mmCIF file of C-alpha atoms and ligand atoms in Angstrom:
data_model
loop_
_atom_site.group_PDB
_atom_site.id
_atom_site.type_symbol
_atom_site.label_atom_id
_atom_site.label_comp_id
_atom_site.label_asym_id
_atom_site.label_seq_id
_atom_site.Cartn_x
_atom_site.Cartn_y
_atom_site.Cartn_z
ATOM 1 C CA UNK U 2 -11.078 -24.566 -2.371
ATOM 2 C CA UNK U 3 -8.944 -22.928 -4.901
ATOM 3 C CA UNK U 4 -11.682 -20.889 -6.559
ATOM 4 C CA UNK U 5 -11.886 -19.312 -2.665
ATOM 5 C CA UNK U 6 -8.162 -17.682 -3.144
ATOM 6 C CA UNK U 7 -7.705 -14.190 -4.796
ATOM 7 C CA UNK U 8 -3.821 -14.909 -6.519
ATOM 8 C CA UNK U 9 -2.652 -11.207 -6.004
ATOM 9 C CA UNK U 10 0.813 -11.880 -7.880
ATOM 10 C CA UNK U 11 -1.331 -12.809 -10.491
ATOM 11 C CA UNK U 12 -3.645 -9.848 -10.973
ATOM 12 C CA UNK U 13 -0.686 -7.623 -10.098
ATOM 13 C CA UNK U 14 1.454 -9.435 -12.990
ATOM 14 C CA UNK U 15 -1.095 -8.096 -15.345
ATOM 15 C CA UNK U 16 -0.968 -4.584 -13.803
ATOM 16 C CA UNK U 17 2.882 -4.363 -14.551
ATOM 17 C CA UNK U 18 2.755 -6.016 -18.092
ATOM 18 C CA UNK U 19 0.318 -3.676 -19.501
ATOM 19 C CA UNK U 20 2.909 -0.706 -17.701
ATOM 20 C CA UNK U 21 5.635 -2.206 -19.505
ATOM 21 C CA UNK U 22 3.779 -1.867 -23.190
ATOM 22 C CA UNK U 23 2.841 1.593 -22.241
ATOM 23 C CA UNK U 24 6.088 2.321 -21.485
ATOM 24 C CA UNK U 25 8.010 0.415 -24.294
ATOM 25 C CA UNK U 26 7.647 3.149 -27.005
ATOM 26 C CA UNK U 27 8.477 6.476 -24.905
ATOM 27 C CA UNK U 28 11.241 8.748 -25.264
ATOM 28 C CA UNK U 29 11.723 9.695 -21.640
ATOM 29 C CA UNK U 30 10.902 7.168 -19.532
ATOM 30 C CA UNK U 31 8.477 7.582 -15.669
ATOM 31 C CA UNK U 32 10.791 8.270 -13.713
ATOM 32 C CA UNK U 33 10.703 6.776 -9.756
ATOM 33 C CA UNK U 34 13.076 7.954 -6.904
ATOM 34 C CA UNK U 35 13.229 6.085 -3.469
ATOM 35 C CA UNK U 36 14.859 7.044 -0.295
ATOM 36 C CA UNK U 37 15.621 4.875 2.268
ATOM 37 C CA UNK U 38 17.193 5.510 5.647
ATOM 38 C CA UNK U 39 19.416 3.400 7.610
ATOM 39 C CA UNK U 40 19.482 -0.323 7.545
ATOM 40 C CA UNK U 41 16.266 -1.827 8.485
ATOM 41 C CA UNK U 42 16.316 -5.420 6.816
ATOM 42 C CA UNK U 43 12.629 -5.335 5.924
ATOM 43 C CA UNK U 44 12.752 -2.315 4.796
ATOM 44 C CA UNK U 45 15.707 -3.032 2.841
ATOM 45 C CA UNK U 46 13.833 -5.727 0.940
ATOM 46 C CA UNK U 47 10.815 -3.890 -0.106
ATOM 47 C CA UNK U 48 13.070 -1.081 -1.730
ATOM 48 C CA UNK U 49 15.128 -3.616 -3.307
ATOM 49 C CA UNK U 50 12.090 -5.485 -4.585
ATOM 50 C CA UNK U 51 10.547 -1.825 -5.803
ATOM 51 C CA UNK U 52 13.476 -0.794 -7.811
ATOM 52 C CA UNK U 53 13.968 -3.890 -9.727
ATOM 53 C CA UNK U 54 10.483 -4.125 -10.493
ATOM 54 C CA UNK U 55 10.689 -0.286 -11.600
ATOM 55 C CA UNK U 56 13.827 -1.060 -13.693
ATOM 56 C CA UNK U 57 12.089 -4.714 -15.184
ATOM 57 C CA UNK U 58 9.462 -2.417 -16.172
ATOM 58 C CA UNK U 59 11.331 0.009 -17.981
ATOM 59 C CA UNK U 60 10.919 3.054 -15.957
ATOM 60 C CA UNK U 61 13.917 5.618 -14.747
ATOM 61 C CA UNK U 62 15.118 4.628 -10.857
ATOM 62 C CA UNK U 63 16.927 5.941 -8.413
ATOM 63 C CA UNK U 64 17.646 5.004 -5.138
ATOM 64 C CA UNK U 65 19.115 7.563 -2.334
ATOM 65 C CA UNK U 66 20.298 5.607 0.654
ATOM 66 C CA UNK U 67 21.098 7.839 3.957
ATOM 67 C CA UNK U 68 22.757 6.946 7.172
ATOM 68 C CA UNK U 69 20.489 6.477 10.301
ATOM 69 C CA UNK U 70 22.102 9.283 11.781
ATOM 70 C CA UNK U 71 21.147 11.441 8.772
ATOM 71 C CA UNK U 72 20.403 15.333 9.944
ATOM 72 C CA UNK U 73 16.860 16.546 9.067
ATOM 73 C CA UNK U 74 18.866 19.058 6.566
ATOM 74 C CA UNK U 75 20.384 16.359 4.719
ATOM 75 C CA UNK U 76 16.993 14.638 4.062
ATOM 76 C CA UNK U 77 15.079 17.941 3.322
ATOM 77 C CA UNK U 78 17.866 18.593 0.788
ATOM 78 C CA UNK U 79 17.550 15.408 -1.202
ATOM 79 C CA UNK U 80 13.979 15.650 -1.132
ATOM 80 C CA UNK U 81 14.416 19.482 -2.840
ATOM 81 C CA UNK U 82 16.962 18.478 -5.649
ATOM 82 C CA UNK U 83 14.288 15.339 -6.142
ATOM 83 C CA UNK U 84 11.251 17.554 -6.693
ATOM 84 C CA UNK U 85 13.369 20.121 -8.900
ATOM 85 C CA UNK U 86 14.385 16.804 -10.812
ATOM 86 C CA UNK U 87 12.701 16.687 -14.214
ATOM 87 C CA UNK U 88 14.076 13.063 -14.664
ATOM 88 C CA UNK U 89 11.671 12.002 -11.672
ATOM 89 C CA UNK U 90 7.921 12.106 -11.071
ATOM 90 C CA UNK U 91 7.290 9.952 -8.142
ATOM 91 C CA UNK U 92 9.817 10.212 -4.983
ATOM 92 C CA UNK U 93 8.955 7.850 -2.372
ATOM 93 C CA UNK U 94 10.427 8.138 1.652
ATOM 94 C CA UNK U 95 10.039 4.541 2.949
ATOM 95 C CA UNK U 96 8.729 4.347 6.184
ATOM 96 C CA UNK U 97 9.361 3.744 9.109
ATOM 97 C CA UNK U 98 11.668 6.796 9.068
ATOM 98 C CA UNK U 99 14.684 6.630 12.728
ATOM 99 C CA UNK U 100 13.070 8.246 15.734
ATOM 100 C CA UNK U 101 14.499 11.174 15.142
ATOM 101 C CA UNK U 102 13.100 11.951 11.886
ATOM 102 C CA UNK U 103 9.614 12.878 12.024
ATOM 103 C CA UNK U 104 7.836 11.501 9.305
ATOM 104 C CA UNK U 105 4.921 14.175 8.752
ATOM 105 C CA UNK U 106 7.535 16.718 8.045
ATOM 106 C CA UNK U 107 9.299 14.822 5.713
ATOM 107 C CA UNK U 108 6.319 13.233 3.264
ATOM 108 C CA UNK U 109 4.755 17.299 3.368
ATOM 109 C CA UNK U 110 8.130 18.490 1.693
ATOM 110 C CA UNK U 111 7.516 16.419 -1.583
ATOM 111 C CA UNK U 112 5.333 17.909 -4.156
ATOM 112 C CA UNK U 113 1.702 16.399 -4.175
ATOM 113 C CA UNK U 114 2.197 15.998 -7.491
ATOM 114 C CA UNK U 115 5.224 13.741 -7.275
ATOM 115 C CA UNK U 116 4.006 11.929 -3.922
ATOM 116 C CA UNK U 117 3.708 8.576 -5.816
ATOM 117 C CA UNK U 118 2.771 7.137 -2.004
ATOM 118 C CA UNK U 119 -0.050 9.608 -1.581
ATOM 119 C CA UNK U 120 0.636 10.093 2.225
ATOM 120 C CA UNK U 121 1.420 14.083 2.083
ATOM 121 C CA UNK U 122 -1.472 16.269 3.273
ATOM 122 C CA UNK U 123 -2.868 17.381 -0.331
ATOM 123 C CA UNK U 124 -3.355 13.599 -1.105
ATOM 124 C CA UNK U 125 -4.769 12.614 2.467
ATOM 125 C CA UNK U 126 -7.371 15.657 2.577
ATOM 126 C CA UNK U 127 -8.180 14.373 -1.386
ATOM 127 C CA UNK U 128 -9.501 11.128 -0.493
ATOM 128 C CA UNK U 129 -10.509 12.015 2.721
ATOM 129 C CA UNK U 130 -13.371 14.648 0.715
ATOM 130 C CA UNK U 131 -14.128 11.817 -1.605
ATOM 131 C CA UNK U 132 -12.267 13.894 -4.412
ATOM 132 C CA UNK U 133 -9.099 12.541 -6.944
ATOM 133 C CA UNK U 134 -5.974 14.268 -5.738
ATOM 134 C CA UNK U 135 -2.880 12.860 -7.628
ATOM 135 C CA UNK U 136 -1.994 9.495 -5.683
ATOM 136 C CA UNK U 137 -3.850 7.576 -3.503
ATOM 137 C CA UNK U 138 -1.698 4.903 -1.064
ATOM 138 C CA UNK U 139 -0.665 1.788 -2.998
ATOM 139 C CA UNK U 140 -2.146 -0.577 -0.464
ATOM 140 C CA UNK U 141 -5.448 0.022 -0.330
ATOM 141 C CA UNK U 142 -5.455 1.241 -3.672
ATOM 142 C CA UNK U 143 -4.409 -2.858 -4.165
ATOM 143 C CA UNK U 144 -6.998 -4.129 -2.120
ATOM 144 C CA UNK U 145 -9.605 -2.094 -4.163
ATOM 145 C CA UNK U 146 -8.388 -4.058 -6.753
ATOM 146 C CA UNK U 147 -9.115 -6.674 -5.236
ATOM 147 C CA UNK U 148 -12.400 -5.960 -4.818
ATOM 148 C CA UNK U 149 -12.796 -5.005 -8.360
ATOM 149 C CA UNK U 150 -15.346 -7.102 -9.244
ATOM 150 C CA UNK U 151 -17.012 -7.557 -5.986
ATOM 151 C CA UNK U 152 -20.387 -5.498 -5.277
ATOM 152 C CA UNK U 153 -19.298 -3.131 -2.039
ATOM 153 C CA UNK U 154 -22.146 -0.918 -2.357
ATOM 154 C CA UNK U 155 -24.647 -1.187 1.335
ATOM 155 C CA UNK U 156 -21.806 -3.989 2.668
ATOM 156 C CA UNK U 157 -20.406 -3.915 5.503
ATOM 157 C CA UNK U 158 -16.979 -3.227 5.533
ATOM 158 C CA UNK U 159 -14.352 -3.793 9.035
ATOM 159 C CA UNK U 160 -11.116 -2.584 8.819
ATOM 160 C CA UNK U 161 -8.592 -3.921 11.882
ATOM 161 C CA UNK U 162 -6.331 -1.522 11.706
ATOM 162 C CA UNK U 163 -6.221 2.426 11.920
ATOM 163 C CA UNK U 164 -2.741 3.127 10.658
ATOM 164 C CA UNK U 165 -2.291 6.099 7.880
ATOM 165 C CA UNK U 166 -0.877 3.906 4.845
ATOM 166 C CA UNK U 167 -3.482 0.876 5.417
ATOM 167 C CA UNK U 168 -6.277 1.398 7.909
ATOM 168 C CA UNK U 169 -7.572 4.825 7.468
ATOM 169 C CA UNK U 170 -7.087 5.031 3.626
ATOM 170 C CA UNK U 171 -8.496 1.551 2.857
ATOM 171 C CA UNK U 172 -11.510 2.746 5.092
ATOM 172 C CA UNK U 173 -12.013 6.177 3.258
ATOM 173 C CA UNK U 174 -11.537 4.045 0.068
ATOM 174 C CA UNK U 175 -14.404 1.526 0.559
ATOM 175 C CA UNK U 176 -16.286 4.466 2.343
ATOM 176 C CA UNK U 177 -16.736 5.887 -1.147
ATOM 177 C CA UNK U 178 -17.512 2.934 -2.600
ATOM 178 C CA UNK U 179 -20.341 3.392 -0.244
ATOM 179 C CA UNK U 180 -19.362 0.634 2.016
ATOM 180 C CA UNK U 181 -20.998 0.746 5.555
ATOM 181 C CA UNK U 182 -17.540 0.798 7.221
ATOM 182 C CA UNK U 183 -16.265 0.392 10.795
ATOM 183 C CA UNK U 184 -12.372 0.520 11.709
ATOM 184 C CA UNK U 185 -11.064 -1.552 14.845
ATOM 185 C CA UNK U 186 -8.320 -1.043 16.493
ATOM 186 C CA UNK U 187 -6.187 -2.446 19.728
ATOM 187 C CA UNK U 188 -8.490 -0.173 22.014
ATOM 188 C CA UNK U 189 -11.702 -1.423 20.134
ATOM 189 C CA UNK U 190 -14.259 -3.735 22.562
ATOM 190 C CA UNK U 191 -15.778 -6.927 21.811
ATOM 191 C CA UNK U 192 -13.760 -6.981 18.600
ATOM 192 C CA UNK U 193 -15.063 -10.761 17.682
ATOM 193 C CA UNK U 194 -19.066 -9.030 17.593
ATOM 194 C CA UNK U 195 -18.054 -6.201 14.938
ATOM 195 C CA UNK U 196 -15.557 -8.916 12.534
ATOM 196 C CA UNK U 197 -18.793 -11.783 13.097
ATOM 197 C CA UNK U 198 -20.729 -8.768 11.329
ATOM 198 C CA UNK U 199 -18.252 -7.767 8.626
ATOM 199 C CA UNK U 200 -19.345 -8.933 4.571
ATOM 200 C CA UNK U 201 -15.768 -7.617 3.945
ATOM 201 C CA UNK U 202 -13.020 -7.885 6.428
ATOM 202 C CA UNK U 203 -9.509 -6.092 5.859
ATOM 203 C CA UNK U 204 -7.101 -7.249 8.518
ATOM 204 C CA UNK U 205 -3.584 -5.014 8.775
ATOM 205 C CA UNK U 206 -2.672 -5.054 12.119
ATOM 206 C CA UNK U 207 0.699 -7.124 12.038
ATOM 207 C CA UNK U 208 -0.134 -9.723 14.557
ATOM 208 C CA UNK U 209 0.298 -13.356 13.209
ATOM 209 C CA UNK U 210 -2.536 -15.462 12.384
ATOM 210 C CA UNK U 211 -4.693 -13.451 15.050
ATOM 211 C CA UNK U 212 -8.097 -14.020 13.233
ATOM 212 C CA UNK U 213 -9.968 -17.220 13.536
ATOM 213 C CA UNK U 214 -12.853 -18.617 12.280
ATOM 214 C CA UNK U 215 -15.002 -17.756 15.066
ATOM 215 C CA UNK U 216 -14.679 -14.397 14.399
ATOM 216 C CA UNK U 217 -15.496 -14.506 10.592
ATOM 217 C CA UNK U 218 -18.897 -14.393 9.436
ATOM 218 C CA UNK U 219 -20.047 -17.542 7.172
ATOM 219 C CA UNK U 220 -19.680 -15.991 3.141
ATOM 220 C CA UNK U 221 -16.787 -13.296 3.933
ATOM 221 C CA UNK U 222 -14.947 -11.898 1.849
ATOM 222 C CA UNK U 223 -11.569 -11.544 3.569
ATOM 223 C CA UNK U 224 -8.255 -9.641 2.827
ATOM 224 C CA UNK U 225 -5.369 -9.995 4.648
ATOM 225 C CA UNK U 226 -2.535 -7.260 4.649
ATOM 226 C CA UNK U 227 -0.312 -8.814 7.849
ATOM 227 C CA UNK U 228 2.808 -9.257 7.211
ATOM 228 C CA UNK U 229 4.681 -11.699 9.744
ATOM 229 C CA UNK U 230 7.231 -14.102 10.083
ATOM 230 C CA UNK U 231 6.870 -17.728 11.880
ATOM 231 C CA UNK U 232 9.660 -19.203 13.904
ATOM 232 C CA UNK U 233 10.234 -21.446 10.934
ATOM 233 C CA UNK U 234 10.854 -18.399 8.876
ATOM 234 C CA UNK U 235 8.021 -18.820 6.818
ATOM 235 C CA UNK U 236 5.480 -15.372 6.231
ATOM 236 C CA UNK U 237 1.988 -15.726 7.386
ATOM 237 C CA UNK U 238 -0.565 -12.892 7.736
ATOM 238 C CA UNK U 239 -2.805 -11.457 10.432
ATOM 239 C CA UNK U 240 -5.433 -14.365 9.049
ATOM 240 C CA UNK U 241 -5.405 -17.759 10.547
ATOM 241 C CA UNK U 242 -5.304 -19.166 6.767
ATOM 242 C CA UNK U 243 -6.583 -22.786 7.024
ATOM 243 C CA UNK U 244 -9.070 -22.039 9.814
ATOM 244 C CA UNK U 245 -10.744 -19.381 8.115
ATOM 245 C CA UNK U 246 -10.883 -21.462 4.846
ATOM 246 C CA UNK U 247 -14.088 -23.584 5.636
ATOM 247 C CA UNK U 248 -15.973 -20.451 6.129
ATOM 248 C CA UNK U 249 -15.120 -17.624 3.857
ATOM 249 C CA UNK U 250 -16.132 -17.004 0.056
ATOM 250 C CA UNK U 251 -13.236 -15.358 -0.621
ATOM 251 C CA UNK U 252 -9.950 -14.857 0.367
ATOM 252 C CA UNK U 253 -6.085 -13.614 0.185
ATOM 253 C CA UNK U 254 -3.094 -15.791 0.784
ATOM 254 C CA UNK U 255 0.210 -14.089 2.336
ATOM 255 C CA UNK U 256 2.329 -14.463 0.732
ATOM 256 C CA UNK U 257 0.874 -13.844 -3.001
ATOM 257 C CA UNK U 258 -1.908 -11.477 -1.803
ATOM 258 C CA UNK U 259 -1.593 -7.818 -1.159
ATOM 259 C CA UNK U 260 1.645 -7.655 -1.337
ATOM 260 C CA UNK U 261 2.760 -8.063 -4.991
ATOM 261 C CA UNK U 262 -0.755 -5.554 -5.613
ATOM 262 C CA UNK U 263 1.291 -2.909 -3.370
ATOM 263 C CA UNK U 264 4.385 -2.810 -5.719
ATOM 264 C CA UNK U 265 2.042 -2.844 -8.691
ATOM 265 C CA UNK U 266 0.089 0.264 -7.600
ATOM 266 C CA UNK U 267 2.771 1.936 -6.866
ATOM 267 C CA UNK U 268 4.024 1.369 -10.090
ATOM 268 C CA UNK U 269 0.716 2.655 -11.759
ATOM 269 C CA UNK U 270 1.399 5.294 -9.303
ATOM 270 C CA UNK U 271 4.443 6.446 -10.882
ATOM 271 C CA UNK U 272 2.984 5.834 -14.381
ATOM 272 C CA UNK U 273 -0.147 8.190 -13.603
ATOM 273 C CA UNK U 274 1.906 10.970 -11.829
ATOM 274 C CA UNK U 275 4.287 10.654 -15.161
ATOM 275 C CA UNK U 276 1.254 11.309 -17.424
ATOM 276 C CA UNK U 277 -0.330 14.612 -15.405
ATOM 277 C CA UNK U 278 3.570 16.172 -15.575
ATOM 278 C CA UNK U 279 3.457 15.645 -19.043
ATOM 279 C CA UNK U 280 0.035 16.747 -19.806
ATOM 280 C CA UNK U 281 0.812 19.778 -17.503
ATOM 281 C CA UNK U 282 -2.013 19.781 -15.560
ATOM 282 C CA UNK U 283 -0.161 20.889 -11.995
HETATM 283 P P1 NDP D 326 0.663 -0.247 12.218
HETATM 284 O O1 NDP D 326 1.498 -0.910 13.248
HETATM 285 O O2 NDP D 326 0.949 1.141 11.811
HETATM 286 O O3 NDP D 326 -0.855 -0.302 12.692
HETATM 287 C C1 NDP D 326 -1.400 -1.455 13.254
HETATM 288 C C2 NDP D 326 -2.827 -1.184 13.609
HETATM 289 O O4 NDP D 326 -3.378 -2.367 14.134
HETATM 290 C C3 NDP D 326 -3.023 -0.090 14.670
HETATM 291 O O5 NDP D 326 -4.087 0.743 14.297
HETATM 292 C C4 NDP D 326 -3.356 -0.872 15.945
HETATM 293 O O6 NDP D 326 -4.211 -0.186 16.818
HETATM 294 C C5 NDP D 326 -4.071 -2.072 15.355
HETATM 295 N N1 NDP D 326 -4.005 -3.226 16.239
HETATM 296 C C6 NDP D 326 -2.910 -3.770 16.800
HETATM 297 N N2 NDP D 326 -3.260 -4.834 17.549
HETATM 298 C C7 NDP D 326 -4.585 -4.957 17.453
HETATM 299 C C8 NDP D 326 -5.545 -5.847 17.999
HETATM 300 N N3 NDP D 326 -5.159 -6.841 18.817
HETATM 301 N N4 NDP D 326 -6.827 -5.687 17.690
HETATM 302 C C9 NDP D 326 -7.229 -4.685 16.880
HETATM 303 N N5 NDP D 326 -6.369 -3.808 16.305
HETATM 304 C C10 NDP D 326 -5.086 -3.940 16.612
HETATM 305 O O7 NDP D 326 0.673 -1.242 10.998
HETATM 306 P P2 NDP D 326 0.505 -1.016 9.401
HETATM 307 O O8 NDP D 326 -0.861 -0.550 9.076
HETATM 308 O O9 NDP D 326 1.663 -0.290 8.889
HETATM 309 O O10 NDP D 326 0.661 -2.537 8.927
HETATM 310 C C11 NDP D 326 -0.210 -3.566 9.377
HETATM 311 C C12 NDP D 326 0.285 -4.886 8.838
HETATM 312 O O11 NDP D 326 0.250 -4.847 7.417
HETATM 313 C C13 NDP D 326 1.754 -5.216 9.183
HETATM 314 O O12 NDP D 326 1.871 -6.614 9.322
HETATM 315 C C14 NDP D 326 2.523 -4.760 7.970
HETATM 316 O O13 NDP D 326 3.729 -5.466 7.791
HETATM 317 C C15 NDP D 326 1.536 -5.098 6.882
HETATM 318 N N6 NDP D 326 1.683 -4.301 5.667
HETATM 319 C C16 NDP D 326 1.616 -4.978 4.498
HETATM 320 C C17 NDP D 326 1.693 -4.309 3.314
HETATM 321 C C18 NDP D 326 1.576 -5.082 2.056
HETATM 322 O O14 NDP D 326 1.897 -4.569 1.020
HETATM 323 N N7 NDP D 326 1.080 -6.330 2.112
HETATM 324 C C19 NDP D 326 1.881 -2.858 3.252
HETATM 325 C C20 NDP D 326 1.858 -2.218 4.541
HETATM 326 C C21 NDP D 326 1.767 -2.934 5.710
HETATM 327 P P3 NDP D 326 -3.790 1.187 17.559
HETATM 328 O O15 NDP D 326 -3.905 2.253 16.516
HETATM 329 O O16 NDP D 326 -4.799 1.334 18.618
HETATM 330 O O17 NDP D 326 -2.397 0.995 18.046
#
């Protein structure tokens, strides 16, 4: 059963080691800048856990934290002095932003060529034309990963989920990895017909444990991005873990899937936008 379970943290371990030779010998170190807004607790913890890792690899980090009831003004200024910042090449804005701050405006004020996320319009319309802009989002840019050594070509490829940082980028992603790919989402019908078909299976849609095995086909390959707590605390995924098992080939666990694969992309992120400042090509 083991040889069924893709070990993320393992594979994203790897990623950050080989970062942390590259970036043992430099002068001036990558350089990564996160904002966060208010006090969301999860949010809290994935900053936290994105500017130690930063720092344990040996990059520059800086973290701007801004009241909830931060003006528009007051985040378009840090974002400016961030971007004229030679110190820092990647500036993240993590998301979900307070309802009054809408986020669109925000992630188009950072330079494409310091949006480590890749969620500002340059990057989008990049991958969505098939062509390298400077980022591309850390999650699905994980679950490609993944997938590394997996033959996607002619599959076919379901993505439950439509939302701008997962869905739609993991689907564009696999799309030009010429994956036949469908995307599902809460308005999709007979849901259980389209996963039944899916070779590959990418569940984000942040509802606990929601897919079972009859909706799996026998052999998939499944990845599970959820994110969700239990009433005993615990995190579980969007993937109904032990009832999938019997049936799938291969599989991520959550936690110790995508997760750990996110902060390591992003980290490569940061490393890759570092390089093309250096090299000058803007
Ligand atoms: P969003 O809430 O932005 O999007 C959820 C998507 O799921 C929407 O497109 C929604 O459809 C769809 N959906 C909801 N319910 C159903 C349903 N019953 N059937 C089919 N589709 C449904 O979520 P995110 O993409 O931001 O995140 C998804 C999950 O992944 C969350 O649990 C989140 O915590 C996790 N996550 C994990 C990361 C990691 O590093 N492991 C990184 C980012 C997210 P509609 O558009 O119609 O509303």
């Amino acid at each position: 059963m083991e040889t069924k379970i893709i070990n993320g943290s393992e594979i994203a371990k790897k990623i950050t080691e080989n970062l942390k030779k590259q970036v043992e010998n430099l002068d001036v170190k990558p350089g990564l800048a996160v904002i966060i807004i208010g006090n969301d607790e999860a949010s809290r913890i994935y900053v936290k856990n994105k500017v130690k890792t930063a720092r344990e690899i040996g990059f520059y980090s800086v973290l701007k934290e801004l009241p909830s009831d931060c003006t528009k003004e007051m985040l378009f200024s840090v974002i400016e002095e961030l971007n004229n910042d030679k110190n820092i090449n990647g500036i993240l804005l993590q998301l979900p932003l307070p309802k009054h701050l809408k986020k669109e405006d925000f992630l188009d004020k950072i330079l494409p060529y310091k949006d480590v996320d890749g969620f500002n319009s340059y990057n989008t319309g990049k991958l969505a034309r098939g062509e390298k802009g400077y980022a591309i989002p850390c999650t699905p840019k994980g679950i490609m990963k993944l997938l590394e050594n997996i033959e996607i070509e002619g599959k076919n490829a379901v993505i439950l989920g439509r939302s701008n940082i997962v869905g739609k980028p993991a689907a564009l992603m696999l799309l030009n990895r010429n994956a036949t790919v469908t995307i599902a989402h809460s308005k999709t019908k007979d849901l259980e017909k389209i996963t039944q078909n899916a070779d590959i299976l990418i569940c984000a849609i942040g509802k606990k444990e929601f897919v079972k095995k009859e909706m799996i086909k026998q052999g998939a390959i499944i990845i599970d991005v959820g994110i969700n707590r239990k009433s005993d605390g615990k995190l579980t995924g969007d993937v109904d873990f032990n009832d999938v098992m019997e049936k799938v080939s291969l599989i991520t666990p959550v936690p110790k899937g995508v997760g750990p694969m996110t902060i390591a992309c992003l980290m490569e992120n940061t490393y890759e936008l570092y390089l093309a400042q250096k090299r000058g090509i803007l």
